[in-house]
């Protein structure tokens, strides 16, 4: 898929652990792992909003389109 | 849901067992009448006569076709065992599994094969017995309803496959 999830990069920048982010946004670590690995088929706006709020970033910082 | 599935499994087993017992009884009756008649004919038949004379061919064909009809009835009962497999999958909570859509396709195949083959065998029986075979009249008989049933099961298999994809997509939506 040409959409890349840069969640790892943002987590490293914010020095936050995956487990903490999962707890903050209210999803399981397994689901966060699916999202990070790029296996997810779709992402809800509510999840994206929660991630952006928790990491204090824009959606473009997390999702990137590569042709 | 689990209780309902258990009841359905028991009902299906009941139907299946009664259908099997009816089939076995029919085979026993067939053995008593047709097979004895066939054996008597085989004893008295002229051994030097070529196999494919009209009389021999008619006797053999009549017996083989009658036995063939039993085979197809047993094959139809085999389709009912797939209903139990589907119900067991549902009981486990696997509503839209690949197995279920596969079972539906198998049931559809058996229903359609059964109807077509029984129609062919009935036509052959009628032609051997020199009785009339009205194709449209045969289509009005109950067992031909298995063709639309079979087609409905094909549709159901497609629906289950699509549902499985949707379920997977839903599970992978974070």
Short mmCIF file of C-alpha atoms in Angstrom, two decimals:
data_model
loop_
_atom_site.label_atom_id
_atom_site.label_comp_id
_atom_site.label_asym_id
_atom_site.label_seq_id
_atom_site.Cartn_x
_atom_site.Cartn_y
_atom_site.Cartn_z
CA UNK A 1 0.00 0.00 0.00
CA UNK A 2 1.42 3.45 -0.91
CA UNK A 3 0.30 4.94 2.43
CA UNK A 4 3.05 4.63 5.04
CA UNK A 5 2.38 4.95 8.77
CA UNK A 6 5.15 6.89 10.47
CA UNK A 7 3.90 6.27 13.97
CA UNK A 8 7.26 4.82 15.09
CA UNK A 9 9.05 8.02 14.05
CA UNK A 10 6.59 10.23 15.92
CA UNK A 11 6.76 8.03 19.02
CA UNK A 12 10.56 8.28 18.98
CA UNK A 13 10.38 12.06 18.53
CA UNK A 14 8.01 12.39 21.49
CA UNK A 15 9.96 9.78 23.45
CA UNK A 16 6.77 7.90 24.15
CA UNK A 17 6.29 4.14 24.43
CA UNK A 18 3.72 2.27 22.32
CA UNK A 19 2.09 0.93 25.46
CA UNK A 20 1.61 4.43 26.88
CA UNK A 21 0.15 5.72 23.62
CA UNK A 22 -2.23 2.76 23.43
CA UNK A 23 -3.42 3.46 26.97
CA UNK A 24 -3.82 7.19 26.29
CA UNK A 25 -5.89 6.77 23.11
CA UNK A 26 -7.81 3.77 24.42
CA UNK A 27 -6.86 1.00 22.02
CA UNK A 28 -5.11 -2.29 22.63
CA UNK A 29 -1.36 -2.66 22.08
CA UNK A 30 -2.15 -5.39 19.56
CA UNK A 31 -4.22 -2.95 17.49
CA UNK A 32 -1.52 -0.29 17.78
CA UNK A 33 0.99 -2.86 16.57
CA UNK A 34 -1.24 -3.61 13.53
CA UNK A 35 -1.35 0.12 12.81
CA UNK A 36 2.43 0.54 13.17
CA UNK A 37 3.23 -2.46 11.00
CA UNK A 38 1.02 -1.15 8.17
CA UNK A 39 -1.27 -4.19 8.26
CA UNK A 40 -4.33 -2.07 9.06
CA UNK A 41 -6.89 -1.73 6.27
CA UNK A 42 -8.33 1.55 7.58
CA UNK A 43 -8.05 4.05 10.40
CA UNK A 44 -11.00 5.77 12.08
CA UNK A 45 -11.03 9.57 12.28
CA UNK A 46 -11.58 9.25 16.03
CA UNK A 47 -8.39 7.13 16.39
CA UNK A 48 -6.42 9.53 14.20
CA UNK A 49 -7.71 12.46 16.24
CA UNK A 50 -6.74 10.76 19.50
CA UNK A 51 -3.23 9.94 18.19
CA UNK A 52 -2.72 13.52 16.97
CA UNK A 53 -3.90 14.85 20.34
CA UNK A 54 -1.66 12.48 22.33
CA UNK A 55 1.45 13.10 20.18
CA UNK A 56 0.65 16.78 19.55
CA UNK A 57 1.09 16.46 15.81
CA UNK A 58 -0.74 16.68 12.48
CA UNK A 59 -2.21 13.67 10.56
CA UNK A 60 0.44 14.28 7.87
CA UNK A 61 3.13 13.58 10.46
CA UNK A 62 1.73 10.09 10.93
CA UNK A 63 0.51 9.21 7.43
CA UNK A 64 2.58 9.65 4.31
CA UNK A 65 1.78 8.93 0.67
CA UNK A 66 4.60 7.33 -1.36
CA UNK A 67 3.97 6.89 -5.10
CA UNK B 1 -27.67 -18.47 19.93
CA UNK B 2 -25.70 -21.50 21.05
CA UNK B 3 -28.85 -23.17 22.41
CA UNK B 4 -30.69 -22.55 19.14
CA UNK B 5 -27.77 -23.99 17.18
CA UNK B 6 -27.73 -27.07 19.39
CA UNK B 7 -31.47 -27.58 18.80
CA UNK B 8 -30.93 -27.16 15.04
CA UNK B 9 -28.08 -29.71 15.10
CA UNK B 10 -30.32 -32.22 16.92
CA UNK B 11 -33.19 -31.60 14.45
CA UNK B 12 -30.83 -32.00 11.48
CA UNK B 13 -29.45 -35.25 12.93
CA UNK B 14 -33.06 -36.47 13.38
CA UNK B 15 -33.97 -35.65 9.78
CA UNK B 16 -30.77 -37.22 8.50
CA UNK B 17 -31.22 -40.44 10.46
CA UNK B 18 -34.87 -40.82 9.41
CA UNK B 19 -33.93 -40.17 5.75
CA UNK B 20 -31.13 -42.76 5.98
CA UNK B 21 -33.50 -45.32 7.52
CA UNK B 22 -36.06 -44.69 4.73
CA UNK B 23 -33.33 -45.12 2.11
CA UNK B 24 -32.09 -48.36 3.72
CA UNK B 25 -35.64 -49.70 3.84
CA UNK B 26 -36.13 -48.85 0.14
CA UNK B 27 -32.86 -50.62 -0.71
CA UNK B 28 -34.00 -53.69 1.26
CA UNK B 29 -37.33 -53.73 -0.59
CA UNK B 30 -35.52 -53.26 -3.88
CA UNK B 31 -33.28 -56.22 -3.02
CA UNK B 32 -36.29 -58.40 -2.25
CA UNK B 33 -38.23 -57.67 -5.41
CA UNK B 34 -35.97 -56.40 -8.20
CA UNK B 35 -32.80 -58.24 -7.27
CA UNK B 36 -34.51 -61.63 -6.94
CA UNK B 37 -36.27 -61.11 -10.24
CA UNK B 38 -32.96 -60.10 -11.79
CA UNK B 39 -31.21 -63.16 -10.31
CA UNK B 40 -33.93 -65.49 -11.61
CA UNK B 41 -33.60 -63.97 -15.04
CA UNK B 42 -29.79 -64.31 -14.85
CA UNK B 43 -30.14 -68.06 -14.06
CA UNK B 44 -32.44 -68.77 -16.95
CA UNK B 45 -30.80 -66.41 -19.45
CA UNK B 46 -29.07 -67.96 -22.42
CA UNK B 47 -25.33 -67.78 -21.68
CA UNK B 48 -24.34 -68.11 -25.33
CA UNK B 49 -26.40 -65.14 -26.28
CA UNK B 50 -24.40 -61.97 -26.89
CA UNK B 51 -24.48 -59.52 -23.97
CA UNK B 52 -25.77 -56.60 -25.91
CA UNK B 53 -28.96 -58.07 -27.25
CA UNK B 54 -32.03 -55.93 -26.73
CA UNK B 55 -33.47 -58.17 -24.01
CA UNK B 56 -30.21 -58.43 -22.04
CA UNK B 57 -29.43 -54.76 -22.36
CA UNK B 58 -32.89 -53.81 -21.12
CA UNK B 59 -32.63 -56.07 -18.08
CA UNK B 60 -29.14 -54.93 -17.16
CA UNK B 61 -29.89 -51.27 -17.79
CA UNK B 62 -33.11 -51.37 -15.79
CA UNK B 63 -31.34 -52.92 -12.82
CA UNK B 64 -28.30 -50.63 -13.05
CA UNK B 65 -30.41 -47.47 -13.39
CA UNK B 66 -32.63 -48.46 -10.44
CA UNK B 67 -29.48 -49.02 -8.35
CA UNK B 68 -28.10 -45.71 -9.68
CA UNK B 69 -31.14 -43.87 -8.36
CA UNK B 70 -30.34 -45.20 -4.89
CA UNK B 71 -26.77 -43.98 -5.23
CA UNK B 72 -27.96 -40.45 -6.05
CA UNK B 73 -30.39 -40.48 -3.14
CA UNK B 74 -27.53 -41.42 -0.81
CA UNK B 75 -25.46 -38.62 -2.40
CA UNK B 76 -28.26 -36.17 -1.62
CA UNK B 77 -28.28 -37.30 2.01
CA UNK B 78 -24.53 -36.70 2.08
CA UNK B 79 -25.31 -33.02 1.34
CA UNK B 80 -27.29 -32.87 4.58
CA UNK B 81 -24.17 -33.77 6.56
CA UNK B 82 -22.73 -30.43 5.40
CA UNK B 83 -25.61 -28.66 7.16
CA UNK B 84 -24.38 -30.21 10.41
CA UNK B 85 -20.82 -29.04 9.63
CA UNK B 86 -22.12 -25.50 9.01
CA UNK B 87 -24.10 -25.53 12.26
CA UNK B 88 -21.04 -26.75 14.17
CA UNK B 89 -18.96 -23.90 12.72
CA UNK B 90 -21.66 -21.43 13.79
CA UNK B 91 -21.72 -23.01 17.26
CA UNK B 92 -17.98 -22.29 17.51
CA UNK B 93 -18.69 -18.66 16.63
CA UNK B 94 -17.18 -18.81 13.14
CA UNK B 95 -20.16 -17.34 11.31
CA UNK B 96 -18.44 -16.14 8.15
CA UNK B 97 -15.64 -18.65 7.76
CA UNK B 98 -14.19 -19.88 4.48
CA UNK B 99 -15.32 -23.36 5.49
CA UNK B 100 -18.97 -22.27 5.63
CA UNK B 101 -18.98 -20.74 2.16
CA UNK B 102 -17.22 -23.89 0.89
CA UNK B 103 -19.91 -26.08 2.48
CA UNK B 104 -22.66 -23.99 0.89
CA UNK B 105 -21.01 -24.42 -2.52
CA UNK B 106 -20.74 -28.18 -1.98
CA UNK B 107 -24.42 -28.41 -1.00
CA UNK B 108 -25.37 -26.39 -4.10
CA UNK B 109 -23.26 -28.69 -6.31
CA UNK B 110 -24.82 -31.83 -4.85
CA UNK B 111 -28.39 -30.48 -5.21
CA UNK B 112 -27.84 -29.58 -8.86
CA UNK B 113 -25.93 -32.78 -9.75
CA UNK B 114 -28.62 -34.85 -8.04
CA UNK B 115 -31.49 -33.24 -9.93
CA UNK B 116 -29.78 -33.43 -13.32
CA UNK B 117 -28.67 -37.04 -12.84
CA UNK B 118 -32.03 -38.23 -11.52
CA UNK B 119 -33.74 -36.55 -14.48
CA UNK B 120 -31.36 -38.36 -16.86
CA UNK B 121 -31.90 -41.72 -15.10
CA UNK B 122 -35.68 -41.26 -15.09
CA UNK B 123 -35.55 -40.48 -18.79
CA UNK B 124 -33.50 -43.64 -19.42
CA UNK B 125 -35.87 -45.72 -17.28
CA UNK B 126 -38.85 -44.37 -19.18
CA UNK B 127 -37.18 -45.07 -22.54
CA UNK B 128 -36.25 -48.64 -21.49
CA UNK B 129 -39.73 -49.32 -20.15
CA UNK B 130 -41.11 -47.70 -23.32
CA UNK B 131 -43.31 -45.48 -21.18
CA UNK B 132 -43.84 -41.82 -21.94
CA UNK B 133 -41.39 -39.24 -20.58
CA UNK B 134 -42.73 -35.74 -20.50
CA UNK B 135 -39.83 -33.41 -19.73
CA UNK B 136 -42.07 -30.55 -18.60
CA UNK B 137 -44.11 -32.91 -16.45
CA UNK B 138 -40.88 -34.14 -14.79
CA UNK B 139 -39.89 -30.54 -14.11
CA UNK B 140 -43.08 -30.10 -12.13
CA UNK B 141 -42.13 -32.89 -9.70
CA UNK B 142 -40.90 -31.95 -6.24
CA UNK B 143 -37.25 -32.90 -6.55
CA UNK B 144 -36.62 -30.37 -9.35
CA UNK B 145 -37.08 -27.63 -6.76
CA UNK B 146 -33.59 -28.59 -5.67
CA UNK B 147 -32.19 -26.66 -8.67
CA UNK B 148 -33.39 -23.24 -7.45
CA UNK B 149 -32.37 -24.35 -3.95
CA UNK B 150 -28.88 -25.14 -5.26
CA UNK B 151 -28.67 -21.75 -6.97
CA UNK B 152 -29.78 -20.08 -3.74
CA UNK B 153 -26.96 -21.86 -1.91
CA UNK B 154 -24.46 -20.57 -4.51
CA UNK B 155 -25.70 -17.04 -3.76
CA UNK B 156 -25.45 -17.73 -0.03
CA UNK B 157 -21.84 -18.93 -0.50
CA UNK B 158 -21.00 -15.68 -2.33
CA UNK B 159 -22.71 -13.62 0.40
CA UNK B 160 -20.73 -15.44 3.10
CA UNK B 161 -17.45 -14.87 1.21
CA UNK B 162 -18.23 -11.14 0.91
CA UNK B 163 -19.24 -11.04 4.58
CA UNK B 164 -15.95 -12.68 5.55
CA UNK B 165 -14.01 -10.00 3.64
CA UNK B 166 -16.06 -7.25 5.33
CA UNK B 167 -15.48 -8.84 8.72
CA UNK B 168 -11.72 -8.97 8.09
CA UNK B 169 -11.73 -5.33 6.97
CA UNK B 170 -13.69 -4.36 10.05
CA UNK B 171 -11.26 -6.19 12.32
CA UNK B 172 -8.32 -4.43 10.65
CA UNK B 173 -9.88 -0.99 11.04
CA UNK B 174 -8.20 0.68 13.98
#
